[in-house]
Short mmCIF file of C-alpha atoms and ligand atoms in Angstrom, two decimals:
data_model
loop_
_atom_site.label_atom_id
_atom_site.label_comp_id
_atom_site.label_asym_id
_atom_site.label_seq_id
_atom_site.Cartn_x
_atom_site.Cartn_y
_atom_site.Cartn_z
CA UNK A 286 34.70 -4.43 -13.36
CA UNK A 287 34.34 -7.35 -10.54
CA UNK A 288 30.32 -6.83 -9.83
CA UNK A 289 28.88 -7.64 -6.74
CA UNK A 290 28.24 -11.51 -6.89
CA UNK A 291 31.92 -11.72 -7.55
CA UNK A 292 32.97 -9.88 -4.76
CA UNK A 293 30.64 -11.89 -2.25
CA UNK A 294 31.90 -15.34 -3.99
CA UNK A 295 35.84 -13.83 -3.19
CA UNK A 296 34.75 -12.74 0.37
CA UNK A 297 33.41 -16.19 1.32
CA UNK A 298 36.33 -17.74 -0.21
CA UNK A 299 38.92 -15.35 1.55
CA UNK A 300 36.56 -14.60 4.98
CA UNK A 301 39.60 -12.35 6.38
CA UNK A 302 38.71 -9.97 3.81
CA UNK A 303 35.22 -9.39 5.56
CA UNK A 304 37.16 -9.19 8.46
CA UNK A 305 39.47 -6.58 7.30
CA UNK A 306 36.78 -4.08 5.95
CA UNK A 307 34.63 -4.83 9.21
CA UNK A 308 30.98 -4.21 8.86
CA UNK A 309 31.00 -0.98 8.09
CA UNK A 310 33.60 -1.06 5.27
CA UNK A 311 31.88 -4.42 3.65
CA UNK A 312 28.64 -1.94 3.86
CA UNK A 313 29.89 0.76 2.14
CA UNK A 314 31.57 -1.92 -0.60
CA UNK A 315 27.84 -2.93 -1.03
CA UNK A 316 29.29 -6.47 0.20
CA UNK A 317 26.32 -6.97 2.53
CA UNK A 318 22.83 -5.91 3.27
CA UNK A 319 22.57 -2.73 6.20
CA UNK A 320 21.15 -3.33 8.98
CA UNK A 321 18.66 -0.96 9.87
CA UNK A 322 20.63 0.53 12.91
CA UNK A 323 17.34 0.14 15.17
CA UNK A 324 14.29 -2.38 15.25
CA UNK A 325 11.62 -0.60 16.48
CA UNK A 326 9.49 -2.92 16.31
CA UNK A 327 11.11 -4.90 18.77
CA UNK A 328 12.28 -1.77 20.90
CA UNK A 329 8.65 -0.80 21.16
CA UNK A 330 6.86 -3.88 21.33
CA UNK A 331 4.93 -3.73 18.07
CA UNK A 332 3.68 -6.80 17.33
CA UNK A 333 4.30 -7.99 13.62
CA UNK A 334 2.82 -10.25 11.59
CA UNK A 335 2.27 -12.47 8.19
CA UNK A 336 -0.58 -10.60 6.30
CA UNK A 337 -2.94 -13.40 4.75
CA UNK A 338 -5.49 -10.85 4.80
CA UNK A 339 -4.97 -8.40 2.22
CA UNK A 340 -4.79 -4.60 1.95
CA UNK A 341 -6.40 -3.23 5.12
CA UNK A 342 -5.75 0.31 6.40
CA UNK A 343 -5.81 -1.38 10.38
CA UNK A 344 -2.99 -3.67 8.64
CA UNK A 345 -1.20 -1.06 7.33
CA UNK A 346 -2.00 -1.41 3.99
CA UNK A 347 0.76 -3.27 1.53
CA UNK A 348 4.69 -2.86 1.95
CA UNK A 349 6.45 -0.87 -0.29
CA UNK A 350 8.03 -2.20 -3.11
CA UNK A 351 12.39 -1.88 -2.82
CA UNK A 352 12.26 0.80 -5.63
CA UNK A 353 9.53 2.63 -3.72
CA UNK A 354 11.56 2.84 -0.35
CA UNK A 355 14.82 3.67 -2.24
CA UNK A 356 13.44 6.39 -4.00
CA UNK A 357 11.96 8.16 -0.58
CA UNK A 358 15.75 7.62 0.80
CA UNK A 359 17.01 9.33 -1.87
CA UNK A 360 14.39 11.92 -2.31
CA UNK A 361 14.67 12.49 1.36
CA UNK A 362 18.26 13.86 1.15
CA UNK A 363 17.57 16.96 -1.26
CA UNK A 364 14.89 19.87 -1.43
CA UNK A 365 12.94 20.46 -4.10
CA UNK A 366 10.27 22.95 -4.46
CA UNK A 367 6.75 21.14 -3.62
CA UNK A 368 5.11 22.44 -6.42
CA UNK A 369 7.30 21.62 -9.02
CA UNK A 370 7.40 18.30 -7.98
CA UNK A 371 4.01 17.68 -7.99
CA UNK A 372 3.93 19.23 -11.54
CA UNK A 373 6.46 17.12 -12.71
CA UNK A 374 5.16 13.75 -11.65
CA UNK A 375 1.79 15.14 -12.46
CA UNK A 376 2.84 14.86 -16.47
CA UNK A 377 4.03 11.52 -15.84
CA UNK A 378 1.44 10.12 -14.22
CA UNK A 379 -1.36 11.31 -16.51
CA UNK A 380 0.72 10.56 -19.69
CA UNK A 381 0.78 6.81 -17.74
CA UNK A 382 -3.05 6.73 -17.20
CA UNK A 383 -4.40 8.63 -20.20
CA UNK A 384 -5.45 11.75 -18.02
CA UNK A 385 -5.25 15.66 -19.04
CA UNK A 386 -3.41 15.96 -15.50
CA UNK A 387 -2.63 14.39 -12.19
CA UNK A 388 -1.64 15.25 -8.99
CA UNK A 389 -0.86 13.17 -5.92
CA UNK A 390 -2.66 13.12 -2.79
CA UNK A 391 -2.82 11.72 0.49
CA UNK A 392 -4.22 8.60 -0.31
CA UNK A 393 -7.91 8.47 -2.66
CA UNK A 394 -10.16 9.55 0.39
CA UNK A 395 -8.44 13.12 0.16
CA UNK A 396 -8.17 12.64 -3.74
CA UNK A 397 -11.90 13.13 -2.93
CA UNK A 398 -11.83 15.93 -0.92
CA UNK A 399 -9.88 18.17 -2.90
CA UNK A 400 -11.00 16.97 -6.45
CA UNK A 401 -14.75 18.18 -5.47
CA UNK A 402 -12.85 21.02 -3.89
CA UNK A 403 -11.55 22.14 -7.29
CA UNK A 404 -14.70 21.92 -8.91
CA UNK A 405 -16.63 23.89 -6.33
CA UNK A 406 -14.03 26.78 -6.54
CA UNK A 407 -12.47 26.38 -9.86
CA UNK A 408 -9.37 29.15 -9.73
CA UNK A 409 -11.16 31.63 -7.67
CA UNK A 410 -8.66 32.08 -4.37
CA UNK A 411 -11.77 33.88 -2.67
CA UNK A 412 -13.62 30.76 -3.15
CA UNK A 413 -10.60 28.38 -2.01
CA UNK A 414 -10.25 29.94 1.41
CA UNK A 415 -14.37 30.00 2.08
CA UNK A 416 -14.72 26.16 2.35
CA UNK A 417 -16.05 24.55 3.77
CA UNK A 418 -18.81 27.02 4.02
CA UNK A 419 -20.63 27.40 0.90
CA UNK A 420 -23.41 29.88 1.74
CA UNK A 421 -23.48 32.73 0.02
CA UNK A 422 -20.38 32.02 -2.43
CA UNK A 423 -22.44 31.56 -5.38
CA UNK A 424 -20.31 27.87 -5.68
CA UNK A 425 -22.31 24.69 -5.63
CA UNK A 426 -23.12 22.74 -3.05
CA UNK A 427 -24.55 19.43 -3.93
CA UNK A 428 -23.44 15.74 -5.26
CA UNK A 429 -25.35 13.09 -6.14
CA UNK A 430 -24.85 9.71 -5.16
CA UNK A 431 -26.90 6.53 -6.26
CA UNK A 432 -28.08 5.03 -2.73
CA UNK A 433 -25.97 2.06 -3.29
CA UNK A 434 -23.42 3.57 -3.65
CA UNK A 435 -23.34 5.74 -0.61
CA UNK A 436 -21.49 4.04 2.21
CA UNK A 437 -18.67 5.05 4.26
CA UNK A 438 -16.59 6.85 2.00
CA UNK A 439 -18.55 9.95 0.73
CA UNK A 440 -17.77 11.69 4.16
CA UNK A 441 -14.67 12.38 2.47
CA UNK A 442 -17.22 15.09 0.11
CA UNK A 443 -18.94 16.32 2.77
CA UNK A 444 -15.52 17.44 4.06
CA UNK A 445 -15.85 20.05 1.44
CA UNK A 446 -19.69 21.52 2.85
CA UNK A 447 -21.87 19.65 0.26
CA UNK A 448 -25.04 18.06 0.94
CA UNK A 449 -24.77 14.17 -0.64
CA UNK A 450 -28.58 13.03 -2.43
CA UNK A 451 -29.16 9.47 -3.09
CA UNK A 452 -31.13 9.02 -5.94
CA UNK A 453 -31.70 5.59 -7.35
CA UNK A 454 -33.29 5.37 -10.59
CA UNK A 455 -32.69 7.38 -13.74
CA UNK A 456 -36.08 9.41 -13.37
CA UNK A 457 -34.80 10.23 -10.33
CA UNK A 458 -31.45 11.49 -11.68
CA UNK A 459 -32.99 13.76 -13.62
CA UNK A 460 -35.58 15.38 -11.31
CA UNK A 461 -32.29 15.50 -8.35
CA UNK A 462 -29.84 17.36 -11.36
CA UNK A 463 -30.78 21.39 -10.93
CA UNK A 464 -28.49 24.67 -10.56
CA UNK A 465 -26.85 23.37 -7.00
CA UNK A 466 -25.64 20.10 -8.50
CA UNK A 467 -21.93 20.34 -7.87
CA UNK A 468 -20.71 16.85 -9.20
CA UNK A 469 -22.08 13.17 -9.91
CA UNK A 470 -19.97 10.97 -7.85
CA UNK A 471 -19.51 7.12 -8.72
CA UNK A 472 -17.97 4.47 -6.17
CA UNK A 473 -16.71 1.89 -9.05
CA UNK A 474 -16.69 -0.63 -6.12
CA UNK A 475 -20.60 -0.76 -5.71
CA UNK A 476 -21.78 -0.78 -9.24
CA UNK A 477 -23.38 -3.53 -9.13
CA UNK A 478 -25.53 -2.11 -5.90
CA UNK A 479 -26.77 0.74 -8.39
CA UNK A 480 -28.99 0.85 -11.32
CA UNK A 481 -27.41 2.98 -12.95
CA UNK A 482 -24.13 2.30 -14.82
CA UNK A 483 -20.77 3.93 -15.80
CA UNK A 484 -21.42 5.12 -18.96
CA UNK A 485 -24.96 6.28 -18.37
CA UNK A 486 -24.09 8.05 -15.18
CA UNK A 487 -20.93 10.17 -17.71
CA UNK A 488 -23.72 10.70 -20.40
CA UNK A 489 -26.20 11.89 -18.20
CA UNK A 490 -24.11 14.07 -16.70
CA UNK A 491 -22.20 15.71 -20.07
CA UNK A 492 -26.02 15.96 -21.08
CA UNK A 493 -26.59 18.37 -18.20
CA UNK A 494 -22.98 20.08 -18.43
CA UNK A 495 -22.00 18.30 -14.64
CA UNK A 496 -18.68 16.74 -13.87
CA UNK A 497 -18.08 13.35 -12.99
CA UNK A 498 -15.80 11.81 -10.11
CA UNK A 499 -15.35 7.85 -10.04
CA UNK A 500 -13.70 6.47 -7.04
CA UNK A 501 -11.67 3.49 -7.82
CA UNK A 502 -9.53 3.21 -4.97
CA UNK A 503 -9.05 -0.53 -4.79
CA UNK A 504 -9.78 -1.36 -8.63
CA UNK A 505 -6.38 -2.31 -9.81
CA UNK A 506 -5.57 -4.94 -10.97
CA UNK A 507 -6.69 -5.19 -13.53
CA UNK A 508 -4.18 -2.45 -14.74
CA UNK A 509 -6.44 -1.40 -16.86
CA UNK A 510 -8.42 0.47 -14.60
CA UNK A 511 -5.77 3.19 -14.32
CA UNK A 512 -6.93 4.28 -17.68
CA UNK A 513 -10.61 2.70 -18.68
CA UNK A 514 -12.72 5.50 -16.74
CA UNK A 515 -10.66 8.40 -17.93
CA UNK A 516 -11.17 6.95 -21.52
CA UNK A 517 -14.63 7.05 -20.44
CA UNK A 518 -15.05 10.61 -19.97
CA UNK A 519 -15.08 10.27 -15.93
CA UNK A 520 -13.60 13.94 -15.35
CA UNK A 521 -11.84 13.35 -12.16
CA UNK A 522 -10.90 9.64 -11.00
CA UNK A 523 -9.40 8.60 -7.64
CA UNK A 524 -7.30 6.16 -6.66
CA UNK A 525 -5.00 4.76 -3.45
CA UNK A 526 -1.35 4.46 -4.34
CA UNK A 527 -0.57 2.14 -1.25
CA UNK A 528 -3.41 -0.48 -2.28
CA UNK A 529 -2.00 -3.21 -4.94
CA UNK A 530 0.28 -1.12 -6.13
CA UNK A 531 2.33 -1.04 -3.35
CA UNK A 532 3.38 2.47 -3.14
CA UNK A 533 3.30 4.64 0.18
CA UNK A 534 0.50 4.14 2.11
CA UNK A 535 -0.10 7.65 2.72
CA UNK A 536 -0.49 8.07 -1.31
CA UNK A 537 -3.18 8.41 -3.64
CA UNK A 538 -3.62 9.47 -7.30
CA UNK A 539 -6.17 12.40 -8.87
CA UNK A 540 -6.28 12.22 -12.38
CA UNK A 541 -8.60 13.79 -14.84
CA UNK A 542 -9.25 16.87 -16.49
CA UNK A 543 -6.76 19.70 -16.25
CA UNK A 544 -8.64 22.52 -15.34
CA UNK A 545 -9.93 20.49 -12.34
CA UNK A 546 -6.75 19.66 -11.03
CA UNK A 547 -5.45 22.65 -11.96
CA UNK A 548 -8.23 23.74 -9.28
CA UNK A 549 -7.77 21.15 -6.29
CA UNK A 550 -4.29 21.97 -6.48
CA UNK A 551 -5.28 25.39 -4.99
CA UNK A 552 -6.71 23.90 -1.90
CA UNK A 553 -3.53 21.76 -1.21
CA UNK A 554 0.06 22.23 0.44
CA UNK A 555 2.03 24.31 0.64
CA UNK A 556 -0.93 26.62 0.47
CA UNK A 557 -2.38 27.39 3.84
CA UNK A 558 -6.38 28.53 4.57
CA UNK A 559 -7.42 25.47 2.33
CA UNK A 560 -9.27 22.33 3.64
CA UNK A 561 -6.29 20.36 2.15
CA UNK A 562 -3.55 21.96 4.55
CA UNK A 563 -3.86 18.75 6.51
CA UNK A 564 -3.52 16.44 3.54
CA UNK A 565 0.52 17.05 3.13
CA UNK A 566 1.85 14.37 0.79
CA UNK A 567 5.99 15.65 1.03
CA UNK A 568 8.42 14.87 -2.10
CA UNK A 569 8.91 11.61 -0.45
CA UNK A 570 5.50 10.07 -1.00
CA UNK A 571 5.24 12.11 -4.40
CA UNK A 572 8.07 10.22 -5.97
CA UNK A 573 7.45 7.13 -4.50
CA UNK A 574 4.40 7.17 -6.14
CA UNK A 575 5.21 8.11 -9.42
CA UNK A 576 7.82 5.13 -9.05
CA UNK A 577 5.04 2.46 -7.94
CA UNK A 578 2.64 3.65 -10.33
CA UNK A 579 5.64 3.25 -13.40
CA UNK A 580 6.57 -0.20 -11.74
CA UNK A 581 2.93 -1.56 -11.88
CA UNK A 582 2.08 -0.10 -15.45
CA UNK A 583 5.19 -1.87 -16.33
CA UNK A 584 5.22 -5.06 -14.57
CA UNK A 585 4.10 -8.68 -15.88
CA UNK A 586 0.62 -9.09 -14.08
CA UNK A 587 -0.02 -12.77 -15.71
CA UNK A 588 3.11 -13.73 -13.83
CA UNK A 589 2.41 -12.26 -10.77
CA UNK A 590 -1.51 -13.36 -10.61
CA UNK A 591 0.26 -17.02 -10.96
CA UNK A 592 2.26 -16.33 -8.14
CA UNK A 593 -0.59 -15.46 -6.12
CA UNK A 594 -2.66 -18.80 -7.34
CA UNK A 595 0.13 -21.06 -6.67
CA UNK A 596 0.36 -19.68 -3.15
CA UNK A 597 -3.14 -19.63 -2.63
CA UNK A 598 -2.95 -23.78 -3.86
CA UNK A 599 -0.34 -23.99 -1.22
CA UNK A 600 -2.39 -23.13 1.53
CA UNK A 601 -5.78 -24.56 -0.44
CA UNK A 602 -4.02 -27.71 -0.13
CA UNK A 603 -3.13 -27.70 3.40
CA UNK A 604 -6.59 -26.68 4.23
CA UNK A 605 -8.73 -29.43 2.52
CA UNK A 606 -6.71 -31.88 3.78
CA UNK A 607 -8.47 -31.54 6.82
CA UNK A 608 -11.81 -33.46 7.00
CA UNK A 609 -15.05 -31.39 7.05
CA UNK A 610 -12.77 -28.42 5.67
CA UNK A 611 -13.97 -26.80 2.48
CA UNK A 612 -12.43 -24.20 0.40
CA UNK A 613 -13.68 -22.13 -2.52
CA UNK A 614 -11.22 -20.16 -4.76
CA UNK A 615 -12.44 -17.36 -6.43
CA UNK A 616 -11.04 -13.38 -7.03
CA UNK A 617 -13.59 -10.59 -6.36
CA UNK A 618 -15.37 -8.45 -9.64
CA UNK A 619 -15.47 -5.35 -7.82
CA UNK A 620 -12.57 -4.58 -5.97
CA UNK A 621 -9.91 -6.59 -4.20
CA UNK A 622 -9.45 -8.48 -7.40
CA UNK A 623 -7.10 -11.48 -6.48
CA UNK A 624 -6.84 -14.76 -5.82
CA UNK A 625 -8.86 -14.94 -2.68
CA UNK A 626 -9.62 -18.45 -0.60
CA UNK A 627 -13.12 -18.75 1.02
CA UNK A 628 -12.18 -21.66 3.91
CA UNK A 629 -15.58 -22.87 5.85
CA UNK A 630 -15.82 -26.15 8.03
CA UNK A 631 -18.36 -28.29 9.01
CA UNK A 632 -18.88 -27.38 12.74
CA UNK A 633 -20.16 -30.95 13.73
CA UNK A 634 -16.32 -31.59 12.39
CA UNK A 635 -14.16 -29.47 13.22
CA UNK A 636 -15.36 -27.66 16.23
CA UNK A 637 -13.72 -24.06 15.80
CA UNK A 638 -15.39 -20.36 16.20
CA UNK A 639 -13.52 -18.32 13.91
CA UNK A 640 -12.68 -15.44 16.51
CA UNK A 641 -11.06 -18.18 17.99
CA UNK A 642 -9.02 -19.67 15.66
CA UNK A 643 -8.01 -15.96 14.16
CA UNK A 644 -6.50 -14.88 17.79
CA UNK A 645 -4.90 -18.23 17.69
CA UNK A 646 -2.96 -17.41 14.57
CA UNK A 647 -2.42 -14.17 16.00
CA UNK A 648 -1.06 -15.68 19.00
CA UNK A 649 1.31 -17.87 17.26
CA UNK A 650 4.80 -17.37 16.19
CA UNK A 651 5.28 -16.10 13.40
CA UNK A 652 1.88 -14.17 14.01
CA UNK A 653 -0.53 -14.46 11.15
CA UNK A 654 -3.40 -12.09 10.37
CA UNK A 655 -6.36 -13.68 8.11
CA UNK A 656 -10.13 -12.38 7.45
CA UNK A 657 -12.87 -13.60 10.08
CA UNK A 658 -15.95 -13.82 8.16
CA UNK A 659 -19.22 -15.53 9.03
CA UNK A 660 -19.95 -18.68 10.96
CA UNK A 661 -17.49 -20.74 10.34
CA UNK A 662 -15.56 -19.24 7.49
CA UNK A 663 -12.62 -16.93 7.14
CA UNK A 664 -10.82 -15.40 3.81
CA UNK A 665 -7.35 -15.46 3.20
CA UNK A 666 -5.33 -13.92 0.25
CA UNK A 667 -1.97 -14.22 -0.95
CA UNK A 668 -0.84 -10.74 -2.67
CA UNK A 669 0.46 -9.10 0.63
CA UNK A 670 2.60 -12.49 1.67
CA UNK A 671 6.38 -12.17 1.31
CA UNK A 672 7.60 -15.17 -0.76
CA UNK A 673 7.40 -18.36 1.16
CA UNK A 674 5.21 -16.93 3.81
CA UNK A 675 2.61 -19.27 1.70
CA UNK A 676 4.00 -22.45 3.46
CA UNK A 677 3.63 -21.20 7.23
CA UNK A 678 0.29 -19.88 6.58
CA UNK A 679 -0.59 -23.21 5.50
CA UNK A 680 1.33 -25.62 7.79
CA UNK A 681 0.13 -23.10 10.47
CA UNK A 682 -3.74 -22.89 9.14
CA UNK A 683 -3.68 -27.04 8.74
CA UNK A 684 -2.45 -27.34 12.22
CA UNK A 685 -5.05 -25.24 14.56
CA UNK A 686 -7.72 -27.10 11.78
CA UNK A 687 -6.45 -30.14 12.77
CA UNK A 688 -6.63 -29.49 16.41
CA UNK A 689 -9.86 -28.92 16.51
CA UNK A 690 -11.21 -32.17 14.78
CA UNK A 691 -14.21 -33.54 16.89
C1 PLP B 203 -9.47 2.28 0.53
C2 PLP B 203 -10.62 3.03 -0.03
C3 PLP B 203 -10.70 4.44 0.07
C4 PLP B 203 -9.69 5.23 0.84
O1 PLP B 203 -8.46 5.19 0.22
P1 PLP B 203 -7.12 5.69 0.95
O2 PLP B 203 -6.10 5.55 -0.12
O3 PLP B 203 -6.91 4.79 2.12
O4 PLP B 203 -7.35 7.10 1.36
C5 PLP B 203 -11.75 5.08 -0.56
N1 PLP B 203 -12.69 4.39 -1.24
C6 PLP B 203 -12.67 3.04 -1.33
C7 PLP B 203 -13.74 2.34 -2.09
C8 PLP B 203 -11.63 2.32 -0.73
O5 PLP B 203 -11.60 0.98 -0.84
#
């Protein structure tokens, strides 16, 4: 059989042939790439740009790897019963990440939601259709939280009617634990703003017979981290699918024990009168996450952490050659963990304010997107670039640097 390679070496040496299919009949051959039939991008106006940032919701997140978007094409041309898809992925992903079960979710923030759902309710429908109003339902109705721990993100269990307390040493653990404690949430991102660690928060809490939930939402890589806190005893974990892994955006992961998820599945799609109605994740997203999940578990992360430190050199490079320009390499412990380039200059130098020189990458063409930070610094990573995006970043980066030497 004459594979595809072939074929495209024949067309270019007989370039009637293209001719005689025409576009469409070289597309269905396979013989070229389709073009998307409309840009909307460029229809509407929507400005696009080189992300030297990293994975930020306002950025849209990551882009999905080929396999992902292939498999929501496909998956988008059949129906399948919701539930059975979810339960079907479900064994796959928890035989992946060492978990009793798993479900997917609209990103981690509702993995949140509806994991402290299930354990409020457990399989009691009554109980499912009363949140978020807890009064009077005999279920729980608080979590606790170290105070370092609670920033932004545990609005996402108040969704649900609970009360959060901060407590911040063990004494106080104990004396917050009594018969409303619903769960003892952990944000793995903050653990070193606590006192308390991972596997004193699980004992304490197995001690006093009260799950555990451990947001990790941005903790891979390492890949590790898909399975280290269920191996823990963490009974629910949570995790974004459209983060490093590169799966949709509007995807997340619940993992943990089954009779939880067994649980939050009650308060999600297709079912109505549940909190979750709103959280839809369709076959689409389901599959596409199962897919990026596989593909990451599977992939060679020493290669691809290479990749991302010889692009970040590229640009490191560019940078320092600029006098008064310093940059510091280093990847982020708690979350984010990649390659990341810390770029500061001497304002008596190079006289630059950041907010300046980030619209002016904006501005440019190709736009670029990178990470104001303080003063006269700015971050910039390399895991969201396409490959050779490295080289404009940096020819671009070394130019407005250059500009603005005093
Ligand atoms: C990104 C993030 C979330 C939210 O995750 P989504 O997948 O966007 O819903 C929650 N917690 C932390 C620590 C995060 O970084």
């Amino acid at each position: 059989m004459i594979n595809r390679r072939d074929l495209i070496k024949h067309l270019s040496a007989f370039p009637l042939l293209g001719g005689f299919l025409g576009q469409n009949g070289a597309e269905a051959a396979g013989l070229v790439a389709k073009v998307p039939a409309r840009n909307l991008a460029k229809e509407l106006g929507i400005r696009t740009f080189i992300n030297a940032a990293g994975t930020y919701t306002a950025m849209t997140g990551s882009l999905m790897h080929e396999e992902v978007m292939e498999t929501i094409q496909g998956a988008g041309k059949e129906f399948m019963m919701l539930d059975e898809v979810q339960t079907k992925v479900g064994e796959k992903i928890a035989a992946l990440t060492h978990a009793e079960a798993a479900v997917v979710t609209a990103g981690c923030f509702s993995a949140l939601t509806l994991g402290l759902a299930g354990v409020l309710t457990g399989m009691d429908q009554k109980k499912v259709e009363a949140l978020p109003h807890l009064e009077g339902t005999g279920m729980k109705s608080e979590v606790i939280i170290q105070k370092g721990h609670d920033i932004g993100y545990s609005h996402a269990l108040t969704n649900t009617g609970c009360k959060i307390i901060q407590i911040e040493t063990i004494e106080e653990l104990q004396k917050a634990i009594n018969e409303k404690t619903a769960l003892l949430w952990f944000l793995h991102i903050q653990s070193d703003k606590g006192q308390i660690n991972h596997q004193q928060w699980v004992e304490i809490a197995k001690k006093n017979g009260i799950p555990t939930m451990i947001d990790m939402a941005a903790d891979v890589p390492p890949v590790e981290n898909l399975w280290k806190f269920n191996d823990m005893g963490f009974d629910l974990v949570c995790v974004s699918g459209g983060k490093a892994m590169r799966g949709p955006q509007s995807a997340g992961i619940l993992m943990g024990r089954k009779h939880l998820i067994d649980a939050a599945r009650l308060s999600m799609p297709p079912r109505g009168s549940t909190i979750g109605r709103g959280m839809k994740v369709n076959k689409e997203e389901i599959l596409g996450m199962y897919v990026a999940l596989d593909k990451f578990v599977k992939m060679d992360h020493k290669k691809e952490w290479k990749m991302w430190e010889d692009r970040a050199a590229t640009i490191r490079n560019a940078a320092k050659s600029v006098a008064g320009v310093n940059v510091e390499t280093f990847a982020p412990e708690l979350g984010n963990h990649t390659p990341t380039l810390r770029i500061s200059w001497d304002a008596t130098k190079v006289w630059l304010p950041v907010k300046v020189l980030q619209q002016n990458l904006r501005d440019g063409s190709p736009s670029i997107e990178i990470m104001p930070g303080e003063n006269n610094t700015l971050t910039i990573t390399t895991w969201m670039l396409k490959p050779g995006e490295e080289k404009i970043v940096a020819t671009r980066l070394k130019e407005e640097l250059s500009k603005a030497v005093v």
